[in-house]
Amino acid sequence: MKYSYYPGCASHGTAVDYRSSVEAVFSRLGIGLEEVKNWNCCGALHVPDRTVKTALSARTLASAKGLDMATPCNLCYSNLMRARTELQDSTLRTRVNEALTEKYDGNTKPKHLLEVIVKDLGLPKLQEQVKKPLKIRAVPYYGCLLTRPENNFDSTENPRSLDDLILSLGAVPVKYYYKTKCCGGPILITNEDLALNLAKELLVMAKESGADCIVVTCPMCHLQLDAKQKEVESKYDIKIDLPVIYFTQLIGLAMGLDPKNLGLSQHLVPTDKLITKIGGK
Amino acid sequence: MKKESILPESRDTAFRDQVLKTHVGEKILTCMQCGTCAGSCPVSHEMDYTPRQLVRMVQLGLKKEVLSSNTIWICTTCFSCSVRCPRGIHPTELMEALKPIAVAEGITNKNAKFDNIFSNIIKNSGRASEFLLISRYSLAEPGMIKQLPFGLSMMTKGKLPLSIDRMENTGELEAIFKLGEPKKEINGIKEKETGKEKEPEPAKTEENKTAEAETKK
Ligand code: SF4
Ligand code: SF4
């Protein structure tokens, strides 16, 4: 199995821990991720001009060289999916292609890494690599843009893929009614109060479920729920202390990989208790 | 939140038509005010007008109220409204389409500032360096100084590199960003691309000019 790999900007910054775990886990699974050379930002949610944003994604999609394009980030995934749909309009495609050296032909299929594992690899195959079934309870948090506005692999309203993944690693996915509710990430810098309020609701609900951790699939969600968790605690005078880990880190732990190689020491909410509970180093 | 009553005189059909001509405009008139969007929205309680109200206000051409509301700026782009709307209206994309119009109208706020800084960074280096983004925005918004301890804690974890992440070759970016400027897009309006007409029709260009002239007033 081989994919063209689009890491997205966060992989080089706030999500370096995610990146380490992706590299460790995918190489163990024998899934090739060939990083796109000279890749550009997808525009996230902040490049206002539509055509420009579509062209940014088109440039990335054009570099896939006949492979499916895998990405670890919900935002990047959502943008690539949207661009792909819009570029079905041949006039727009022609116009966008005028700006590109390598032309986009409409064939590249964007995939989120979760989709690659759940659908392409398949959970039974993943289970073969599980050395240490995780006897924990975990909150499956999908965030908004993994399944919206469109995706190729799960339900928009009530996705199951992450629940199934957690289950296949020997852990229990808890019922979580906020699993696709927005974490507030996109407005964190500009409307912090409101963003923290959204994060608080998610964190409180997760805490009340009695879970040992929250599992995420996106650098933005991780930033909100992990890096900002302390601020939420002090702002609302509550205690959460709930580790937030990437789904690839969860897989890595179940494979018995060294938590250090999975970037788990780079989180702001300590993960030691969770790791001890799992029986890791 | 205090709302003034809206008078019929404040209707602006040119504005309504301008929005209807954007890539998401087509379906706006079919809104049946069911409120599914507002009920799905995680931030509607903080909005001056909920997504449902905003759609209605666009139908009515309430330009001033629409463009000066906080609604389009605190929308988190979560697409909850869009995937649920029974009429296939995409309120999310409506918000996106309204932003450039608001900016062209001279609306300045921190969100517009942030988007502008973000875009410029991408235009120049092709990638969003979080450090550059935060530091530039902090210069523009002095209140950001209270984020300093957070930035430092991220740095200690090795998650906020000071080096600027750039593409190796930013050659194509200029052409890509130029796509946002040409005549076909004025004030963020993209004329409907039917696949037939490549050149902008003179009539439509005229209308756009009028719309633009009006916004200047
Ligand atoms: S969900 Fe759609 S039809 Fe219903 S009020 Fe919102 S925009 Fe109108
Ligand atoms: S996309 Fe914006 S308007 Fe729609 S539900 Fe999300 S926050 Fe609300």
Short mmCIF file of C-alpha atoms and ligand atoms in Angstrom, two decimals, chain B residues 37 40-43 47 51 75-81 92 95, ligand 2:
data_model
loop_
_atom_site.label_atom_id
_atom_site.label_comp_id
_atom_site.label_asym_id
_atom_site.label_seq_id
_atom_site.Cartn_x
_atom_site.Cartn_y
_atom_site.Cartn_z
CA CYS B 37 -29.27 25.75 10.58
CA SER B 40 -27.36 23.05 14.52
CA CYS B 41 -25.01 25.96 14.97
CA PRO B 42 -22.65 25.73 17.94
CA VAL B 43 -22.26 29.50 18.17
CA MET B 47 -24.48 35.69 17.01
CA PRO B 51 -27.81 31.72 10.30
CA CYS B 75 -19.03 31.26 12.31
CA THR B 76 -16.47 28.51 12.89
CA THR B 77 -16.99 27.00 9.43
CA CYS B 78 -18.08 23.71 10.96
CA PHE B 79 -20.60 22.93 8.18
CA SER B 80 -23.20 21.61 10.62
CA CYS B 81 -25.81 23.91 9.12
CA THR B 92 -21.39 28.12 5.74
CA MET B 95 -20.75 33.31 5.39
S1 SF4 C 2 -20.84 26.61 9.72
FE1 SF4 C 2 -21.00 28.50 10.89
S2 SF4 C 2 -23.16 29.05 10.78
FE2 SF4 C 2 -23.01 26.92 10.17
S3 SF4 C 2 -23.36 25.76 12.01
FE3 SF4 C 2 -21.16 26.01 11.87
S4 SF4 C 2 -20.69 27.87 13.02
FE4 SF4 C 2 -22.90 27.86 12.64
#
